[in-house]
Coordinates of C-alpha atoms and ligand atoms in Angstrom, one line a residue:
X1 CA -69.7 -69.7 -51.8
X2 CA -70.1 -73.5 -52.0
X3 CA -66.3 -73.7 -52.4
X4 CA -65.8 -71.7 -49.2
X5 CA -68.0 -74.2 -47.4
X6 CA -66.1 -77.2 -48.9
X7 CA -62.9 -75.5 -47.8
X8 CA -64.0 -75.0 -44.2
X9 CA -65.3 -78.6 -44.1
X10 CA -62.1 -80.1 -45.4
X11 CA -60.0 -77.9 -43.0
X12 CA -62.1 -79.0 -40.1
X13 CA -62.0 -82.7 -40.9
X14 CA -58.2 -82.5 -41.3
X15 CA -57.8 -80.6 -38.0
X16 CA -60.0 -83.1 -36.2
X17 CA -58.1 -86.1 -37.6
X18 CA -54.7 -84.6 -36.6
X19 CA -55.7 -83.6 -33.1
X20 CA -53.8 -86.0 -30.8
X21 CA -55.1 -84.9 -27.4
X22 CA -58.4 -83.9 -25.8
X23 CA -57.0 -80.4 -25.4
X24 CA -55.9 -80.1 -29.0
X25 CA -59.4 -81.3 -30.0
X26 CA -61.0 -78.7 -27.9
X27 CA -59.0 -76.1 -29.7
X28 CA -60.3 -77.4 -33.0
X29 CA -63.8 -77.2 -31.7
X30 CA -63.4 -73.6 -30.6
X31 CA -61.7 -72.7 -33.9
X32 CA -64.6 -74.1 -36.0
X33 CA -67.7 -74.2 -33.9
X34 CA -67.0 -71.3 -31.4
X35 CA -68.9 -68.0 -31.5
X36 CA -66.0 -66.4 -33.4
X37 CA -65.3 -69.6 -35.3
X38 CA -65.1 -70.2 -39.1
X39 CA -68.6 -71.8 -39.3
X40 CA -70.2 -68.8 -37.5
X41 CA -68.3 -66.6 -39.9
X42 CA -70.0 -68.5 -42.8
X43 CA -73.4 -67.8 -41.2
X44 CA -72.6 -64.1 -41.1
X45 CA -72.2 -64.1 -44.9
X46 CA -75.9 -64.9 -45.2
X47 CA -77.0 -61.3 -44.6
X48 CA -75.5 -60.3 -48.0
X49 CA -77.4 -63.0 -50.0
X50 CA -80.6 -62.4 -51.9
X51 CA -83.6 -63.4 -49.8
X52 CA -84.5 -66.5 -51.8
X53 CA -81.1 -68.0 -51.4
X54 CA -81.0 -67.6 -47.7
X55 CA -82.9 -70.7 -46.5
X56 CA -80.9 -73.1 -48.7
X57 CA -77.7 -71.5 -47.5
X58 CA -78.6 -71.6 -43.9
X59 CA -79.5 -75.3 -44.2
X60 CA -76.2 -76.1 -45.8
X61 CA -74.2 -74.3 -43.1
X62 CA -76.3 -76.2 -40.5
X63 CA -75.5 -79.5 -42.2
X64 CA -71.9 -78.6 -42.2
X65 CA -72.0 -77.7 -38.5
X66 CA -73.7 -81.0 -37.7
X67 CA -71.1 -83.0 -39.6
X68 CA -68.2 -81.2 -37.9
X69 CA -69.8 -81.7 -34.5
X70 CA -70.3 -85.4 -35.2
X71 CA -66.7 -85.9 -36.4
X72 CA -65.5 -84.0 -33.3
X73 CA -67.5 -86.3 -31.0
X74 CA -66.2 -89.4 -32.8
X75 CA -62.6 -88.3 -32.5
X76 CA -63.2 -87.4 -28.8
X77 CA -64.3 -91.0 -28.2
X78 CA -61.5 -92.4 -30.2
X79 CA -58.9 -90.3 -28.2
X80 CA -60.4 -91.4 -24.9
X81 CA -60.3 -95.1 -26.0
X82 CA -56.7 -94.6 -27.0
X83 CA -55.9 -93.0 -23.6
X84 CA -57.6 -95.9 -21.8
X85 CA -55.6 -98.5 -23.8
X86 CA -52.4 -96.6 -23.1
X87 CA -53.2 -96.5 -19.4
X88 CA -53.9 -100.2 -19.3
X89 CA -50.7 -101.0 -21.1
X90 CA -48.8 -98.8 -18.6
X91 CA -50.3 -100.3 -15.6
X92 CA -50.0 -103.9 -16.7
X93 CA -48.8 -106.1 -13.9
X94 CA -46.6 -109.1 -14.7
X95 CA -48.0 -111.6 -12.4
X96 CA -45.3 -114.1 -13.2
X97 CA -42.6 -111.8 -11.6
X98 CA -41.3 -112.9 -8.2
X99 CA -42.7 -110.7 -5.5
X100 CA -41.0 -108.9 -2.6
X101 CA -41.4 -111.0 0.5
X102 CA -42.9 -109.0 3.4
X103 CA -41.0 -109.7 6.6
X104 CA -43.4 -110.3 9.4
X105 CA -42.2 -109.8 13.0
X106 CA -42.7 -112.2 15.8
X107 CA -43.8 -111.6 19.4
X108 CA -40.8 -111.2 21.7
X109 CA -40.4 -114.3 23.9
X110 CA -40.7 -112.2 27.1
X111 CA -44.0 -110.7 25.8
X112 CA -45.1 -114.3 25.1
X113 CA -44.5 -115.2 28.7
X114 CA -46.2 -112.0 29.9
X115 CA -49.2 -112.7 27.7
X116 CA -49.4 -116.3 29.0
X117 CA -49.3 -115.1 32.6
X118 CA -51.8 -112.4 32.0
X119 CA -54.2 -114.9 30.4
X120 CA -53.7 -117.3 33.2
X121 CA -54.3 -114.8 36.0
X122 CA -57.1 -112.9 34.3
X123 CA -58.8 -116.4 34.0
X124 CA -58.6 -116.6 37.8
X125 CA -60.2 -113.1 38.3
X126 CA -57.0 -111.0 38.7
X127 CA -56.8 -107.5 37.4
X128 CA -53.7 -106.3 35.5
X129 CA -52.2 -103.2 37.0
X130 CA -49.6 -100.8 35.5
X131 CA -47.1 -98.3 36.9
X132 CA -44.2 -96.1 35.9
X133 CA -40.7 -97.4 35.3
X134 CA -39.3 -94.1 36.6
X135 CA -40.5 -94.4 40.1
X136 CA -40.5 -92.5 43.4
X137 CA -38.2 -93.9 46.1
X138 CA -41.4 -93.8 48.3
X139 CA -43.2 -96.6 46.3
X140 CA -40.1 -98.6 45.4
X141 CA -38.7 -98.6 49.0
X142 CA -40.4 -96.7 51.7
X143 CA -43.9 -98.2 51.4
X144 CA -42.3 -101.6 50.8
X145 CA -40.9 -101.4 54.4
X146 CA -37.4 -100.6 53.2
X147 CA -36.7 -97.2 54.8
X148 CA -33.5 -95.1 54.2
X149 CA -30.4 -96.9 55.6
X150 CA -32.2 -100.2 55.7
X151 CA -29.6 -102.8 54.8
X152 CA -32.1 -104.4 52.3
X153 CA -31.5 -101.5 50.0
X154 CA -28.2 -103.1 49.2
X155 CA -30.0 -106.2 47.9
X156 CA -31.1 -104.2 44.9
X157 CA -28.4 -102.0 43.4
X158 CA -30.4 -99.0 42.2
X159 CA -30.2 -96.6 39.3
X160 CA -31.0 -93.3 40.9
X161 CA -32.2 -90.3 38.8
X162 CA -32.2 -88.0 41.8
X163 CA -32.2 -88.7 45.6
X164 CA -36.0 -89.4 45.5
X165 CA -36.4 -90.8 42.0
X166 CA -35.1 -94.0 40.6
X167 CA -35.7 -96.7 37.9
X168 CA -37.9 -99.2 39.8
X169 CA -35.9 -102.2 41.0
X170 CA -38.9 -104.5 41.3
X171 CA -42.5 -104.7 40.4
X172 CA -43.3 -104.5 44.1
X173 CA -43.4 -100.7 43.5
X174 CA -46.6 -101.2 41.5
X175 CA -47.9 -103.4 44.3
X176 CA -47.4 -100.5 46.7
X177 CA -49.2 -98.1 44.4
X178 CA -52.1 -100.4 44.1
X179 CA -52.3 -101.0 47.9
X180 CA -52.3 -97.2 48.5
X181 CA -54.9 -96.6 45.8
X182 CA -57.3 -99.2 47.3
X183 CA -57.5 -97.1 50.5
X184 CA -58.2 -100.2 52.7
X185 CA -60.9 -101.6 50.4
X186 CA -60.9 -105.4 50.1
X187 CA -60.4 -107.6 48.2
X188 CA -57.3 -106.9 46.1
X189 CA -56.4 -109.4 43.4
X190 CA -54.0 -108.2 40.8
X191 CA -50.8 -108.8 38.8
X192 CA -48.4 -106.2 37.7
X193 CA -46.0 -107.2 34.9
X194 CA -43.3 -104.8 33.8
X195 CA -39.6 -103.9 33.3
X196 CA -37.3 -103.4 36.2
X197 CA -33.7 -102.2 36.5
X198 CA -30.8 -103.0 38.8
X199 CA -27.1 -102.0 38.6
X200 CA -25.5 -105.3 37.5
X201 CA -22.6 -106.4 35.4
X202 CA -24.4 -108.1 32.5
X203 CA -23.4 -111.7 31.9
X204 CA -25.2 -115.0 30.9
X205 CA -27.4 -114.9 34.0
X206 CA -27.5 -111.2 34.9
X207 CA -29.0 -108.2 33.1
X208 CA -29.3 -104.6 34.3
X209 CA -32.8 -104.6 32.8
X210 CA -35.2 -107.5 33.1
X211 CA -38.9 -108.2 33.6
X212 CA -40.9 -109.3 36.5
X213 CA -44.5 -110.1 37.1
X214 CA -45.8 -109.4 40.6
X215 CA -48.9 -111.0 42.0
X216 CA -50.9 -109.6 45.0
X217 CA -53.9 -110.8 46.8
X218 CA -55.3 -109.2 49.9
X219 CA -58.5 -110.3 51.6
X220 CA -59.9 -112.0 54.7
X221 CA -58.4 -115.3 55.7
X222 CA -55.7 -115.4 52.9
X223 CA -53.1 -117.9 53.9
X224 CA -49.8 -119.3 52.8
X225 CA -51.7 -122.3 51.5
X226 CA -53.6 -120.0 49.1
X227 CA -50.2 -118.8 47.9
X228 CA -48.9 -122.3 47.4
X229 CA -52.0 -123.5 45.6
X230 CA -51.9 -120.4 43.3
X231 CA -48.2 -120.9 42.5
X232 CA -48.6 -124.7 41.9
X233 CA -51.4 -123.8 39.4
X234 CA -49.1 -121.3 37.7
X235 CA -46.2 -123.8 37.5
X236 CA -48.4 -126.4 36.0
X237 CA -49.7 -124.0 33.4
X238 CA -46.3 -122.6 32.5
X239 CA -44.1 -125.8 32.7
X240 CA -46.6 -128.6 32.1
X241 CA -48.8 -130.9 34.2
X242 CA -47.3 -132.6 37.2
X243 CA -45.1 -129.8 38.5
X244 CA -44.7 -129.6 42.2
X245 CA -43.9 -126.5 44.2
X246 CA -41.7 -126.2 47.3
X247 CA -41.2 -123.3 49.7
X248 CA -37.8 -122.5 51.3
X249 CA -37.6 -119.8 54.0
X250 CA -36.2 -116.5 52.8
X251 CA -36.2 -112.8 53.6
X252 CA -37.9 -109.9 51.9
X253 CA -38.7 -106.7 53.9
X254 CA -42.2 -106.5 52.6
X255 CA -43.3 -110.1 53.3
X256 CA -43.4 -112.1 56.5
X257 CA -42.9 -115.0 56.3
X258 CA -40.9 -114.8 53.1
X259 CA -40.2 -117.8 50.8
X260 CA -38.1 -118.8 47.8
X261 CA -40.2 -120.9 45.6
X262 CA -38.8 -123.9 43.7
X263 CA -40.6 -125.9 41.0
X264 CA -39.9 -129.5 40.3
X265 CA -37.6 -129.7 37.3
X266 CA -39.6 -130.0 34.1
X267 CA -36.6 -131.5 32.3
X268 CA -36.0 -134.5 34.4
X269 CA -39.3 -134.6 36.3
X270 CA -37.5 -134.1 39.6
X271 CA -35.0 -136.9 39.1
X272 CA -32.0 -134.6 38.8
X273 CA -30.3 -133.4 35.6
X274 CA -27.8 -130.8 34.4
X275 CA -30.5 -128.0 34.3
X276 CA -31.5 -128.5 37.9
X277 CA -27.9 -129.3 38.8
X278 CA -28.9 -132.7 40.1
X279 CA -31.3 -131.3 42.7
X280 CA -34.6 -132.0 40.9
X281 CA -35.7 -128.5 41.8
X282 CA -35.4 -125.1 40.1
X283 CA -35.8 -121.8 41.9
X284 CA -38.3 -119.6 40.0
X285 CA -39.5 -116.8 42.3
X286 CA -39.7 -115.0 45.6
X287 CA -43.0 -114.7 47.6
X288 CA -44.5 -114.4 51.0
X289 CA -47.3 -113.1 53.1
X290 CA -47.7 -109.3 52.9
X291 CA -45.9 -107.8 55.9
X292 CA -48.5 -106.5 58.4
X293 CA -46.6 -103.2 58.6
X294 CA -46.9 -102.8 54.8
X295 CA -50.7 -103.4 55.2
X296 CA -50.9 -100.9 58.0
X297 CA -48.8 -98.2 56.2
X298 CA -51.3 -98.5 53.3
X299 CA -54.3 -98.1 55.4
X300 CA -55.4 -101.8 55.9
X301 CA -56.2 -103.3 59.3
X302 CA -53.7 -106.2 59.5
X303 CA -55.9 -107.8 62.2
X304 CA -58.8 -108.1 59.8
X305 CA -57.1 -109.0 56.6
X306 CA -54.0 -110.7 55.2
X307 CA -52.5 -111.1 51.8
X308 CA -49.9 -112.9 49.8
X309 CA -47.5 -111.5 47.1
X310 CA -45.1 -113.1 44.7
X311 CA -42.6 -111.8 42.1
X312 CA -41.5 -113.9 39.2
X313 CA -38.7 -113.1 36.8
X314 CA -40.0 -113.5 33.2
X315 CA -36.5 -114.1 31.7
X316 CA -36.0 -117.0 34.1
X317 CA -39.3 -118.5 33.1
X318 CA -38.6 -118.0 29.4
X319 CA -35.1 -119.4 29.7
X320 CA -36.4 -122.6 31.3
X321 CA -39.4 -122.9 29.0
X322 CA -37.5 -122.4 25.8
X323 CA -34.1 -123.7 26.8
X324 CA -32.2 -120.4 26.4
X325 CA -28.9 -120.3 28.2
X326 CA -27.9 -116.6 28.0
X327 CA -30.2 -113.8 29.3
X328 CA -28.5 -111.3 27.0
X329 CA -30.2 -112.9 24.1
X330 CA -33.4 -111.2 25.1
X331 CA -31.9 -107.7 24.7
X332 CA -29.6 -108.0 21.7
X333 CA -32.3 -107.8 19.1
X334 CA -30.7 -110.4 17.0
X335 CA -33.3 -111.4 14.4
X336 CA -31.9 -115.0 14.2
X337 CA -32.8 -115.4 17.8
X338 CA -36.1 -113.6 17.8
X339 CA -37.3 -115.4 14.6
X340 CA -37.0 -118.8 16.3
X341 CA -40.1 -117.9 18.4
X342 CA -42.5 -117.6 15.4
X343 CA -43.5 -121.2 15.9
X344 CA -44.8 -120.5 19.4
X345 CA -46.8 -117.4 18.3
Ligands
LIG1 N1 -39.6 -108.0 44.9 C1 -38.9 -109.2 45.0 C2 -37.7 -109.2 44.1 O1 -37.6 -108.3 43.4 C3 -39.8 -110.4 44.7 C4 -41.0 -110.5 45.6 C5 -42.2 -110.0 45.2 C6 -40.9 -111.2 46.8 C7 -43.3 -110.1 46.1 C8 -41.9 -111.3 47.6 C9 -43.1 -110.8 47.3 O2 -36.9 -110.0 44.1

């Protein structure tokens, strides 16, 4: 009998030692300690023993059981420590290896100009308005005092989607939406930056897609002097202190009077250089007093209020500010060009 116990013990110890995984070890546990396992089988031999031998036998089987349980537990810990070490070895990071450099993008120069303008005008209490790039003829032309067959439609070669729908040719379309939305309520003070489209042959100074930022102020007693002061403030903020602004008469159907606005050349301080072609002035935008008819069409009483509007081309500003000589650079997505702007970010 004692031999049989010795045998079970040595088999169990051997099986425990050679179990290489937690699963294998569990099998061993079931085989020896399970309900139908070898140790339980030993217990069942007890019923055939003489009464006086039973306690001693039972005790020995229990000791055997305890020893096997203990060895199983020790092996379980050993296996889990081994697994942990293997995992660590596997996941080891060689911190001396050169890493992969993450490429970080830069803000697009046109967005930089847009951000700058937004910050500037929000600082003066302007709202920022938005509108669709696919626009109704009504907002792009009709409400802007450019009815069908008006010759001014030729000023802006238009991409039509259908006879009533087009790609907006100027941010003035958003200005009209905002005027209509205000339903005659004063004051209005907003800018609307965005992309605009015109049929054009792309070259160094023309692009069929470009960006504008429109400004619109409507209230009581708004004058051309307010427009000039505002644009002078903008020119100084965008091109550096000391800029002067000059108005030249012009024509836009939605403003009266209309002006072209020049800023004193930031490169030569107005003395005349190759950038300003010797004139000392650089044209940067179109502007004017909102046409009374436009105010009336949108439900404003033009006797009681007036307004100014201006539209600035963001490419033009960026080209001057950063010395870029070809407008196509903005749309080619050449990383060598775009990456130059990280220092302004
Ligand atoms: N919409 C004009 C353009 O596209 C610019 C402009 C805006 C002029 C507002 C006057 C007032 O050129």
